[in-house]
CSV table of N, CA and C in Angstrom, one decimal:
chain,number,residue,atom,x,y,z
A,1,MET,N,108.9,82.5,124.3
A,1,MET,CA,108.1,83.8,124.1
A,1,MET,C,108.7,84.1,122.8
A,2,SER,N,109.6,84.7,122.6
A,2,SER,CA,109.9,85.2,121.4
A,2,SER,C,109.7,84.3,120.2
A,3,VAL,N,109.6,83.1,120.2
A,3,VAL,CA,109.0,82.2,119.0
A,3,VAL,C,107.8,82.2,119.2
A,4,LEU,N,106.7,81.9,120.1
A,4,LEU,CA,105.7,82.4,120.3
A,4,LEU,C,105.4,84.0,119.4
A,5,VAL,N,105.9,85.3,119.8
A,5,VAL,CA,105.5,86.1,119.5
A,5,VAL,C,105.3,85.9,117.6
A,6,LEU,N,106.8,85.1,116.7
A,6,LEU,CA,107.4,85.4,115.8
A,6,LEU,C,106.4,84.1,115.4
A,7,ILE,N,105.5,83.4,115.4
A,7,ILE,CA,104.1,83.0,114.9
A,7,ILE,C,103.1,83.7,115.3
A,8,GLY,N,102.6,84.1,116.0
A,8,GLY,CA,101.5,85.2,116.3
A,8,GLY,C,101.8,86.5,115.2
A,9,ARG,N,103.3,87.2,114.5
A,9,ARG,CA,103.3,87.9,113.6
A,9,ARG,C,103.6,87.7,112.2
A,10,ILE,N,103.6,86.4,112.1
A,10,ILE,CA,103.6,85.9,110.7
A,10,ILE,C,101.8,85.0,110.6
A,11,LEU,N,101.3,84.5,111.6
A,11,LEU,CA,99.9,84.6,111.1
A,11,LEU,C,99.2,85.6,111.0
A,12,PHE,N,99.5,87.1,112.2
A,12,PHE,CA,99.0,88.0,111.4
A,12,PHE,C,99.1,88.5,110.3
A,13,VAL,N,100.1,88.6,109.8
A,13,VAL,CA,100.6,89.5,108.6
A,13,VAL,C,100.2,88.6,106.8
A,14,VAL,N,99.6,87.3,107.2
A,14,VAL,CA,100.0,86.5,105.7
A,14,VAL,C,98.4,87.5,105.2
A,15,LEU,N,97.1,87.4,106.2
A,15,LEU,CA,96.5,88.4,105.0
A,15,LEU,C,96.6,89.6,104.8
A,16,PHE,N,97.7,90.5,105.6
A,16,PHE,CA,97.7,91.7,104.2
A,16,PHE,C,98.6,91.1,103.3
A,17,LEU,N,99.4,90.0,103.6
A,17,LEU,CA,100.8,90.1,102.4
A,17,LEU,C,99.9,89.5,101.5
A,18,MET,N,99.2,88.4,101.4
A,18,MET,CA,98.4,88.4,100.3
A,18,MET,C,97.5,89.3,99.9
A,19,SER,N,96.6,90.0,100.7
A,19,SER,CA,95.6,91.3,100.1
A,19,SER,C,96.5,92.4,99.2
A,20,ALA,N,98.1,92.4,99.4
A,20,ALA,CA,98.5,93.1,98.8
A,20,ALA,C,98.8,93.1,97.6
A,21,VAL,N,99.0,92.0,97.4
A,21,VAL,CA,99.6,91.3,96.2
A,21,VAL,C,98.6,91.2,95.1
A,22,GLY,N,96.8,90.5,96.1
A,22,GLY,CA,96.3,91.4,95.4
A,22,GLY,C,96.0,92.8,94.6
A,23,HIS,N,95.8,93.4,95.2
A,23,HIS,CA,95.9,95.1,95.4
A,23,HIS,C,96.7,95.5,94.0
A,24,LEU,N,98.0,94.8,94.0
A,24,LEU,CA,98.8,95.7,93.2
A,24,LEU,C,99.3,94.5,92.1
A,25,THR,N,98.7,93.8,91.6
A,25,THR,CA,98.5,93.1,90.7
A,25,THR,C,97.1,93.1,90.3
A,26,GLN,N,96.5,93.2,90.5
A,26,GLN,CA,94.8,93.4,90.1
A,26,GLN,C,94.3,94.6,90.1
A,27,ALA,N,95.1,95.8,89.8
A,27,ALA,CA,94.7,97.3,90.5
A,27,ALA,C,93.3,97.4,89.7
A,28,ASP,N,93.3,97.3,88.5
A,28,ASP,CA,92.0,97.7,87.5
A,28,ASP,C,90.6,97.4,88.0
A,29,GLY,N,90.5,95.9,87.9
A,29,GLY,CA,89.3,95.7,89.0
A,29,GLY,C,89.0,95.7,90.1
A,30,MET,N,90.1,95.3,90.8
A,30,MET,CA,89.9,96.4,92.2
A,30,MET,C,89.3,97.8,92.2
A,31,ALA,N,90.2,98.5,91.2
A,31,ALA,CA,89.9,99.9,91.5
A,31,ALA,C,88.2,100.2,91.2
A,32,GLY,N,87.6,99.1,89.6
A,32,GLY,CA,86.2,99.5,90.2
A,32,GLY,C,85.0,98.9,90.5
A,33,TYR,N,85.6,98.3,92.2
A,33,TYR,CA,84.4,97.9,93.0
A,33,TYR,C,84.9,99.1,93.7
A,34,ALA,N,86.2,99.7,94.2
A,34,ALA,CA,86.3,100.9,94.9
A,34,ALA,C,85.7,102.3,94.2
A,35,GLN,N,85.6,102.0,93.0
A,35,GLN,CA,85.0,103.2,92.4
A,35,GLN,C,83.6,102.7,92.6
A,36,SER,N,83.0,101.7,92.9
A,36,SER,CA,81.8,101.3,92.8
A,36,SER,C,81.1,101.9,94.4
A,37,LYS,N,81.8,102.1,95.6
A,37,LYS,CA,81.6,102.1,96.4
A,37,LYS,C,82.0,103.4,96.9
A,38,GLY,N,82.8,103.9,96.2
A,38,GLY,CA,82.4,105.6,96.0
A,38,GLY,C,84.2,106.6,96.3
A,39,VAL,N,84.4,105.3,96.4
A,39,VAL,CA,85.8,106.0,96.7
A,39,VAL,C,87.2,107.1,96.0
A,40,PRO,N,87.4,107.7,96.0
A,40,PRO,CA,88.5,109.1,95.6
A,40,PRO,C,89.3,108.4,94.7
A,41,ALA,N,89.4,108.6,93.6
A,41,ALA,CA,90.8,108.2,92.9
A,41,ALA,C,91.2,106.6,93.2
A,42,ALA,N,90.4,105.9,92.9
A,42,ALA,CA,90.1,104.6,93.2
A,42,ALA,C,91.3,104.2,93.1
A,43,LYS,N,91.6,103.8,91.6
A,43,LYS,CA,93.2,103.0,91.2
A,43,LYS,C,94.5,103.3,92.3
A,44,LEU,N,94.3,104.6,92.1
A,44,LEU,CA,95.7,105.1,92.9
A,44,LEU,C,94.8,104.7,94.2
A,45,ALA,N,94.3,104.7,95.3
A,45,ALA,CA,93.3,104.2,96.8
A,45,ALA,C,94.2,102.9,96.8
A,46,VAL,N,93.6,101.9,95.5
A,46,VAL,CA,94.1,100.1,95.5
A,46,VAL,C,95.3,100.2,95.2
A,47,GLN,N,96.5,101.0,94.8
A,47,GLN,CA,98.0,100.4,94.5
A,47,GLN,C,98.3,101.5,96.1
A,48,ALA,N,97.8,102.7,96.7
A,48,ALA,CA,98.5,103.1,98.3
A,48,ALA,C,98.0,102.2,99.0
A,49,SER,N,97.1,101.4,98.7
A,49,SER,CA,96.6,100.3,100.1
A,49,SER,C,96.9,98.9,99.9
A,50,GLY,N,97.6,98.8,98.7
A,50,GLY,CA,98.2,97.8,98.4
A,50,GLY,C,100.0,98.2,99.2
A,51,VAL,N,100.3,99.5,98.5
A,51,VAL,CA,101.9,99.1,99.9
A,51,VAL,C,101.9,99.2,100.7
A,52,LEU,N,100.3,100.3,101.4
A,52,LEU,CA,100.3,100.1,102.7
A,52,LEU,C,100.6,99.3,103.4
A,53,GLN,N,100.2,97.9,102.7
A,53,GLN,CA,99.8,96.2,103.5
A,53,GLN,C,101.3,95.4,103.2
A,54,LEU,N,101.7,96.1,102.2
A,54,LEU,CA,103.0,95.7,101.6
A,54,LEU,C,104.0,95.3,102.6
A,55,LEU,N,104.1,97.1,102.9
A,55,LEU,CA,105.1,97.9,103.8
A,55,LEU,C,104.3,97.2,105.2
A,56,GLY,N,103.5,97.4,105.4
A,56,GLY,CA,103.4,97.3,107.1
A,56,GLY,C,104.0,95.6,107.4
A,57,GLY,N,103.0,94.7,106.8
A,57,GLY,CA,103.2,93.4,106.9
A,57,GLY,C,104.8,92.8,107.0
A,58,LEU,N,105.5,93.8,105.9
A,58,LEU,CA,106.8,92.8,106.0
A,58,LEU,C,107.6,93.6,106.9
A,59,SER,N,107.1,94.8,107.2
A,59,SER,CA,107.9,95.4,109.0
A,59,SER,C,107.2,94.5,110.1
A,60,ILE,N,106.2,94.1,110.4
A,60,ILE,CA,105.9,93.1,111.4
A,60,ILE,C,106.3,91.9,110.7
A,61,LEU,N,106.4,91.9,110.2
A,61,LEU,CA,107.2,89.6,109.6
A,61,LEU,C,108.6,90.1,109.7
A,62,LEU,N,109.1,90.9,109.7
A,62,LEU,CA,110.4,90.8,109.1
A,62,LEU,C,111.0,91.6,110.7
A,63,GLY,N,109.7,92.2,111.5
A,63,GLY,CA,111.1,93.1,112.4
A,63,GLY,C,111.7,93.7,112.2
A,64,ILE,N,111.2,94.5,111.2
A,64,ILE,CA,112.1,95.9,110.8
A,64,ILE,C,111.1,97.3,111.0
A,65,TRP,N,111.3,97.8,112.3
A,65,TRP,CA,110.7,98.7,113.1
A,65,TRP,C,108.6,98.3,112.8
A,66,ALA,N,108.9,97.3,113.5
A,66,ALA,CA,107.7,96.3,113.5
A,66,ALA,C,106.7,97.2,114.5
A,67,ASP,N,107.0,98.5,114.8
A,67,ASP,CA,105.9,99.1,115.4
A,67,ASP,C,105.3,100.5,114.0
A,68,LEU,N,106.1,100.1,113.4
A,68,LEU,CA,106.1,101.2,111.7
A,68,LEU,C,104.8,100.4,111.3
A,69,GLY,N,105.2,99.4,111.5
A,69,GLY,CA,104.6,98.7,110.1
A,69,GLY,C,103.0,98.2,110.6
A,70,ALA,N,102.8,97.9,112.2
A,70,ALA,CA,101.2,97.7,112.7
A,70,ALA,C,101.2,99.5,112.5
A,71,LEU,N,101.5,100.2,112.4
A,71,LEU,CA,100.6,102.1,112.5
A,71,LEU,C,100.3,102.0,111.1
A,72,LEU,N,101.1,101.5,109.9
A,72,LEU,CA,100.6,101.0,108.8
A,72,LEU,C,99.6,100.5,108.3
A,73,LEU,N,99.5,99.8,108.9
A,73,LEU,CA,98.0,98.7,109.0
A,73,LEU,C,97.1,99.7,109.5
A,74,LEU,N,96.9,100.1,110.0
A,74,LEU,CA,96.0,100.9,111.2
A,74,LEU,C,95.3,102.1,109.7
A,75,ILE,N,96.7,102.4,109.7
A,75,ILE,CA,96.4,103.6,108.4
A,75,ILE,C,95.9,103.1,107.0
A,76,PHE,N,95.4,101.9,106.9
A,76,PHE,CA,94.9,101.3,105.8
A,76,PHE,C,93.6,100.9,106.7
A,77,LEU,N,93.9,100.4,107.9
A,77,LEU,CA,92.0,98.8,108.0
A,77,LEU,C,91.2,100.3,108.6
A,78,VAL,N,91.3,101.2,109.5
A,78,VAL,CA,90.3,102.3,109.7
A,78,VAL,C,89.7,102.9,107.8
A,79,PRO,N,90.2,103.4,107.3
A,79,PRO,CA,89.9,104.5,106.3
A,79,PRO,C,89.2,103.1,105.4
A,80,THR,N,89.8,102.3,105.3
A,80,THR,CA,88.9,100.9,104.3
A,80,THR,C,87.5,100.1,105.6
A,81,ALA,N,87.7,100.2,106.8
A,81,ALA,CA,86.1,99.5,107.0
A,81,ALA,C,85.5,100.6,107.0
A,82,VAL,N,85.5,102.1,106.7
A,82,VAL,CA,84.2,103.0,106.7
A,82,VAL,C,83.8,103.1,104.9
A,83,LEU,N,85.1,103.7,104.6
A,83,LEU,CA,84.8,103.8,102.8
A,83,LEU,C,84.2,102.4,101.9
A,84,MET,N,84.9,101.3,102.5
A,84,MET,CA,84.8,100.1,101.2
A,84,MET,C,83.1,99.3,101.9
A,85,HIS,N,83.0,99.0,103.4
A,85,HIS,CA,81.9,98.8,104.0
A,85,HIS,C,81.2,99.2,105.2
A,86,PRO,N,80.3,100.0,104.3
A,86,PRO,CA,79.6,101.0,104.4
A,86,PRO,C,78.2,100.7,104.9
A,87,PHE,N,77.5,99.8,106.2
A,87,PHE,CA,76.8,98.4,106.6
A,87,PHE,C,75.4,99.4,106.5
A,88,TRP,N,75.8,100.3,107.4
A,88,TRP,CA,74.6,101.8,107.5
A,88,TRP,C,73.7,102.3,106.3
A,89,LYS,N,74.7,102.5,105.4
A,89,LYS,CA,73.9,102.6,103.8
A,89,LYS,C,73.1,101.4,103.2
A,90,GLU,N,73.3,100.5,103.5
A,90,GLU,CA,72.9,99.4,102.5
A,90,GLU,C,71.3,99.0,103.4
A,91,THR,N,70.6,98.5,102.3
A,91,THR,CA,68.6,98.8,102.5
A,91,THR,C,68.5,97.3,102.2
A,92,ASP,N,69.5,96.8,101.7
A,92,ASP,CA,69.1,94.8,101.1
A,92,ASP,C,69.9,94.5,102.8
A,93,ALA,N,69.1,93.2,103.4
A,93,ALA,CA,69.2,93.0,104.4
A,93,ALA,C,70.2,92.4,104.9
A,94,GLN,N,70.7,91.1,103.9
A,94,GLN,CA,71.9,90.6,103.2
A,94,GLN,C,73.2,91.0,103.0
A,95,ALA,N,73.0,92.1,102.3
A,95,ALA,CA,74.0,93.0,101.9
A,95,ALA,C,74.6,94.1,103.1
A,96,LYS,N,73.8,94.2,103.9
A,96,LYS,CA,74.0,95.0,105.5
A,96,LYS,C,74.6,94.0,106.7
A,97,GLN,N,74.2,92.4,106.1
A,97,GLN,CA,75.3,91.8,107.1
A,97,GLN,C,76.3,91.9,106.4
A,98,THR,N,76.5,91.6,105.5
A,98,THR,CA,78.0,90.9,104.7
A,98,THR,C,78.2,92.3,104.9
A,99,GLU,N,78.3,93.4,104.8
A,99,GLU,CA,78.9,94.5,104.8
A,99,GLU,C,80.1,94.8,106.5
A,100,MET,N,78.7,94.4,107.1
A,100,MET,CA,78.6,94.5,108.7
A,100,MET,C,79.7,93.8,109.2
A,101,ILE,N,79.7,93.1,108.4
A,101,ILE,CA,80.8,91.6,109.1
A,101,ILE,C,82.5,92.0,108.9
A,102,GLN,N,82.4,92.4,107.6
A,102,GLN,CA,83.4,92.6,107.0
A,102,GLN,C,83.8,94.3,108.2
A,103,PHE,N,83.4,95.8,107.6
A,103,PHE,CA,83.4,96.7,108.8
A,103,PHE,C,84.2,96.4,110.4
A,104,ASN,N,82.7,95.0,110.5
A,104,ASN,CA,84.0,94.9,112.0
A,104,ASN,C,85.1,94.6,112.3
A,105,LYS,N,85.2,93.2,111.3
A,105,LYS,CA,86.5,93.0,110.8
A,105,LYS,C,87.7,94.0,110.3
A,106,ASP,N,87.3,94.4,109.9
A,106,ASP,CA,88.1,96.1,109.6
A,106,ASP,C,89.0,96.4,110.8
A,107,LEU,N,87.7,97.0,111.8
A,107,LEU,CA,88.0,97.1,113.0
A,107,LEU,C,88.4,96.4,114.1
A,108,ALA,N,88.1,95.2,114.1
A,108,ALA,CA,89.5,94.4,115.2
A,108,ALA,C,90.6,94.0,114.5
A,109,LEU,N,90.9,93.5,113.9
A,109,LEU,CA,92.1,94.1,112.9
A,109,LEU,C,93.1,94.8,113.1
A,110,ALA,N,92.2,96.2,113.2
A,110,ALA,CA,92.3,97.4,113.2
A,110,ALA,C,92.6,97.6,114.7
A,111,GLY,N,92.5,97.3,115.6
A,111,GLY,CA,92.4,96.4,117.5
A,111,GLY,C,93.7,96.3,117.4
A,112,ALA,N,93.7,95.3,116.6
A,112,ALA,CA,95.0,94.0,116.9
A,112,ALA,C,96.0,94.9,116.5
A,113,ALA,N,96.1,95.8,115.6
A,113,ALA,CA,97.3,96.9,115.0
A,113,ALA,C,97.5,97.6,116.0
A,114,LEU,N,97.1,98.2,116.2
A,114,LEU,CA,97.0,99.3,118.1
A,114,LEU,C,97.3,98.5,119.0
A,115,MET,N,97.0,97.1,119.0
A,115,MET,CA,98.2,96.4,120.5
A,115,MET,C,99.2,96.0,119.8
A,116,LEU,N,99.6,96.0,119.3
A,116,LEU,CA,100.7,95.5,118.2
A,116,LEU,C,101.6,96.4,118.6
A,117,PHE,N,101.1,98.0,118.2
A,117,PHE,CA,102.1,98.8,117.7
A,117,PHE,C,102.3,99.8,119.3
A,118,ALA,N,101.5,99.2,120.4
A,118,ALA,CA,101.5,99.6,120.9
A,118,ALA,C,103.2,98.3,122.5
A,119,PHE,N,102.4,96.8,122.2
A,119,PHE,CA,103.4,95.9,122.5
A,119,PHE,C,104.8,96.2,121.8
A,120,PHE,N,105.2,96.6,120.5
A,120,PHE,CA,106.6,97.0,119.9
A,120,PHE,C,107.6,97.8,120.2
A,121,ALA,N,106.6,98.9,121.0
A,121,ALA,CA,107.1,100.2,121.2
A,121,ALA,C,107.1,100.5,122.4
A,122,HIS,N,106.6,99.7,123.1
A,122,HIS,CA,107.0,99.5,124.9
A,122,HIS,C,107.8,98.2,125.5
A,123,VAL,N,108.1,97.5,125.3
A,123,VAL,CA,108.6,95.9,125.5
A,123,VAL,C,110.2,96.3,124.5
A,124,SER,N,111.1,95.6,125.5
A,124,SER,CA,112.7,96.1,125.4
A,124,SER,C,113.3,94.8,124.7
A,125,ASP,N,112.7,93.8,124.8
A,125,ASP,CA,113.7,92.7,124.6
A,125,ASP,C,111.7,92.1,123.4
A,126,LEU,N,112.2,92.4,122.2
A,126,LEU,CA,111.4,91.5,121.3
A,126,LEU,C,111.4,90.6,120.6
A,127,GLY,N,112.7,90.1,120.5
A,127,GLY,CA,113.6,88.9,120.3
A,127,GLY,C,113.2,88.4,119.1
A,128,LEU,N,113.7,88.2,118.6
A,128,LEU,CA,113.7,87.6,116.7
A,128,LEU,C,113.0,88.5,116.1
A,129,THR,N,114.4,89.5,115.6
A,129,THR,CA,113.3,90.5,115.1
A,129,THR,C,115.0,91.3,114.2
A,130,ILE,N,114.8,92.1,113.7
A,130,ILE,CA,116.0,92.5,112.5
A,130,ILE,C,116.0,93.8,113.3
A,131,THR,N,115.2,94.8,113.8
A,131,THR,CA,115.7,96.5,114.2
A,131,THR,C,114.5,96.5,115.4
A,132,GLY,N,115.0,97.4,116.6
A,132,GLY,CA,114.2,97.5,117.6
A,132,GLY,C,113.0,98.1,117.4
A,133,PRO,N,111.9,99.1,118.1
A,133,PRO,CA,111.3,99.9,117.6
A,133,PRO,C,111.3,101.2,117.1
A,134,LEU,N,110.7,102.0,115.9
A,134,LEU,CA,110.9,103.3,115.5
A,134,LEU,C,110.6,104.2,116.8
A,135,PHE,N,109.5,103.6,117.9
A,135,PHE,CA,108.8,105.0,118.7
A,135,PHE,C,109.4,104.2,120.0
A,136,ARG,N,108.7,104.9,121.2
A,136,ARG,CA,109.7,104.3,122.4
A,136,ARG,C,108.0,104.8,123.3
A,137,LEU,N,107.4,103.8,124.0
A,137,LEU,CA,106.0,104.0,124.9
A,137,LEU,C,107.2,103.5,126.1
A,138,GLY,N,106.5,104.6,126.8
A,138,GLY,CA,106.4,104.2,128.2
A,138,GLY,C,107.5,103.7,128.9
């Protein structure tokens, strides 16, 4: 089971680590897009979200307080869904559908991050991790 959890952790964080690199290396371009969506302090928000994704992704990948890493990703995902993909504001049908897909993807990933938090904070033998959980549930 430990190997399966490790493979799952790797597959889960690839998206966040790749996205973190983009947020941190292309912050100016991404800030322009975020600003067009009405995000306040867009460049700072892009950089902060890159750091959340990097720290959260590495934490889960390496198994260093993976429960905290899952919470960091949750903190990134929920505001991103609401601020960056407000499908309810779109009037064009295709744009609305695209934003709804991205919104739902972020919510689904937030749900997965929440489940990972609960898993890491509850299971006593995580196997193949560097540290145990920071939080304890049940």
